[in-house]
mmCIF file of N, CA and C in Angstrom:
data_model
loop_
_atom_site.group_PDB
_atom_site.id
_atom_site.type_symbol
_atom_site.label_atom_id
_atom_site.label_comp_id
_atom_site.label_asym_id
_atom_site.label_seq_id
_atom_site.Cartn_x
_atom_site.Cartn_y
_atom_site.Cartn_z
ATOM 1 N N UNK A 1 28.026 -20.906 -11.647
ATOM 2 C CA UNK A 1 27.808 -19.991 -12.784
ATOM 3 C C UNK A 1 26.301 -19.761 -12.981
ATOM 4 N N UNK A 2 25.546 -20.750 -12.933
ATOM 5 C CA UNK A 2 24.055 -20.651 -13.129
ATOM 6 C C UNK A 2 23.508 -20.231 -12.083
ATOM 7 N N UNK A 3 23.826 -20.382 -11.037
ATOM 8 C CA UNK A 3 22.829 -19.641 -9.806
ATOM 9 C C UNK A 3 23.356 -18.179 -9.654
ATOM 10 N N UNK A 4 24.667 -17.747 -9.778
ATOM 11 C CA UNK A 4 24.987 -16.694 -9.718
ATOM 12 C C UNK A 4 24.015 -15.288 -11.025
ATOM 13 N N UNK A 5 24.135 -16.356 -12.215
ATOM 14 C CA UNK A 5 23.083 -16.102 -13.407
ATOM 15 C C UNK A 5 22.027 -15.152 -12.700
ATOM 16 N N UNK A 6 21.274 -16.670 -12.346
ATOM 17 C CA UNK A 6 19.760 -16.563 -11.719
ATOM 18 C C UNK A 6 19.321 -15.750 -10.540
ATOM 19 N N UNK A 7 20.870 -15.486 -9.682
ATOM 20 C CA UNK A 7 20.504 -14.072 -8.379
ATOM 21 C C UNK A 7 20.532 -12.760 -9.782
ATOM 22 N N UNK A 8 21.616 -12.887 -10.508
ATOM 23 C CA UNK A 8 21.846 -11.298 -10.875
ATOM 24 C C UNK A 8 20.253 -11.191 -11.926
ATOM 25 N N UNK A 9 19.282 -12.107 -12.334
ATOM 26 C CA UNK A 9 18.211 -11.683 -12.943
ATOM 27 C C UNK A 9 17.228 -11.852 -12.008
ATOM 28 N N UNK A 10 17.165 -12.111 -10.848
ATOM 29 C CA UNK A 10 16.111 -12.021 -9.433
ATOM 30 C C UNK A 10 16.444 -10.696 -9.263
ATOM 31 N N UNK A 11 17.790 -9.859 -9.012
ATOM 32 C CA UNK A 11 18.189 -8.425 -8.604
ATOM 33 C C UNK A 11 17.651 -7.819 -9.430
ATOM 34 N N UNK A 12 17.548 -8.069 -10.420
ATOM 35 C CA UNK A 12 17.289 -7.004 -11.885
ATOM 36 C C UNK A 12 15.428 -7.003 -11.896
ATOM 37 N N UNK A 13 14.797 -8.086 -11.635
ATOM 38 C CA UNK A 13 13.784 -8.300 -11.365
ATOM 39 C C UNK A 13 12.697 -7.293 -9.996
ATOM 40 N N UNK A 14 13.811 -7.532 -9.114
ATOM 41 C CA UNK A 14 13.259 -6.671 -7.753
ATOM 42 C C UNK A 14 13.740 -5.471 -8.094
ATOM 43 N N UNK A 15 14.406 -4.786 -8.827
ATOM 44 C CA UNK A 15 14.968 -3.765 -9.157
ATOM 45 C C UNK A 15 13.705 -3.124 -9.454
ATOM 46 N N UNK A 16 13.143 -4.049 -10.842
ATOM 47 C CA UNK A 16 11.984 -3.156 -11.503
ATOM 48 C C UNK A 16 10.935 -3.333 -10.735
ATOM 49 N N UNK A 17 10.864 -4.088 -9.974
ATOM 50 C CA UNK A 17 9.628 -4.075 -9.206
ATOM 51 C C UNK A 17 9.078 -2.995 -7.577
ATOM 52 N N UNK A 18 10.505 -2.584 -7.701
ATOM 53 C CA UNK A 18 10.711 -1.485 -6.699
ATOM 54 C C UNK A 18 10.911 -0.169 -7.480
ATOM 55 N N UNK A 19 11.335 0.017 -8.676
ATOM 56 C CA UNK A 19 11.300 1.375 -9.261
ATOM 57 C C UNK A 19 9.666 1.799 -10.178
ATOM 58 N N UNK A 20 8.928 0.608 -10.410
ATOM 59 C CA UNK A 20 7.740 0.795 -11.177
ATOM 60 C C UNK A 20 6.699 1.809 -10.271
ATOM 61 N N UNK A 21 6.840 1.366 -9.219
ATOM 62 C CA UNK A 21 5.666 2.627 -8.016
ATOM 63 C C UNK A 21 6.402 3.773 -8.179
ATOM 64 N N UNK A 22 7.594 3.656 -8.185
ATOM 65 C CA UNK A 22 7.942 5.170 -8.222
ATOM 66 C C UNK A 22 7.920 6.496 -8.923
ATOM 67 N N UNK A 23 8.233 5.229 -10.409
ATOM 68 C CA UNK A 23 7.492 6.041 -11.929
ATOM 69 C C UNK A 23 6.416 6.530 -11.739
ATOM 70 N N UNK A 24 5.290 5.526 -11.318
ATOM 71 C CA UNK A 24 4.276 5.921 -11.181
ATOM 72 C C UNK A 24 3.662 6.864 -10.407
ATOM 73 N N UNK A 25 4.279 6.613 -9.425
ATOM 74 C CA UNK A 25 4.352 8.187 -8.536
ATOM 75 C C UNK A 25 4.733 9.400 -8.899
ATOM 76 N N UNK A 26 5.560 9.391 -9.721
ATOM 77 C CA UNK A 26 6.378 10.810 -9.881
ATOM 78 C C UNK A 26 6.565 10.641 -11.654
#
């Protein structure tokens, strides 16, 4: 239950960290 937790807020994490250049781009 807790590691499953801790991937789905690592995903959510790389999520924003891959959509922030893009904002910024466009």
């Amino acid at each position: 239950m807790f590691m499953s937790r801790m991937a789905l807020s690592i995903l959510e994490s790389s999520i924003l960290l891959l959509r922030t250049p893009v904002m910024v781009l466009f």
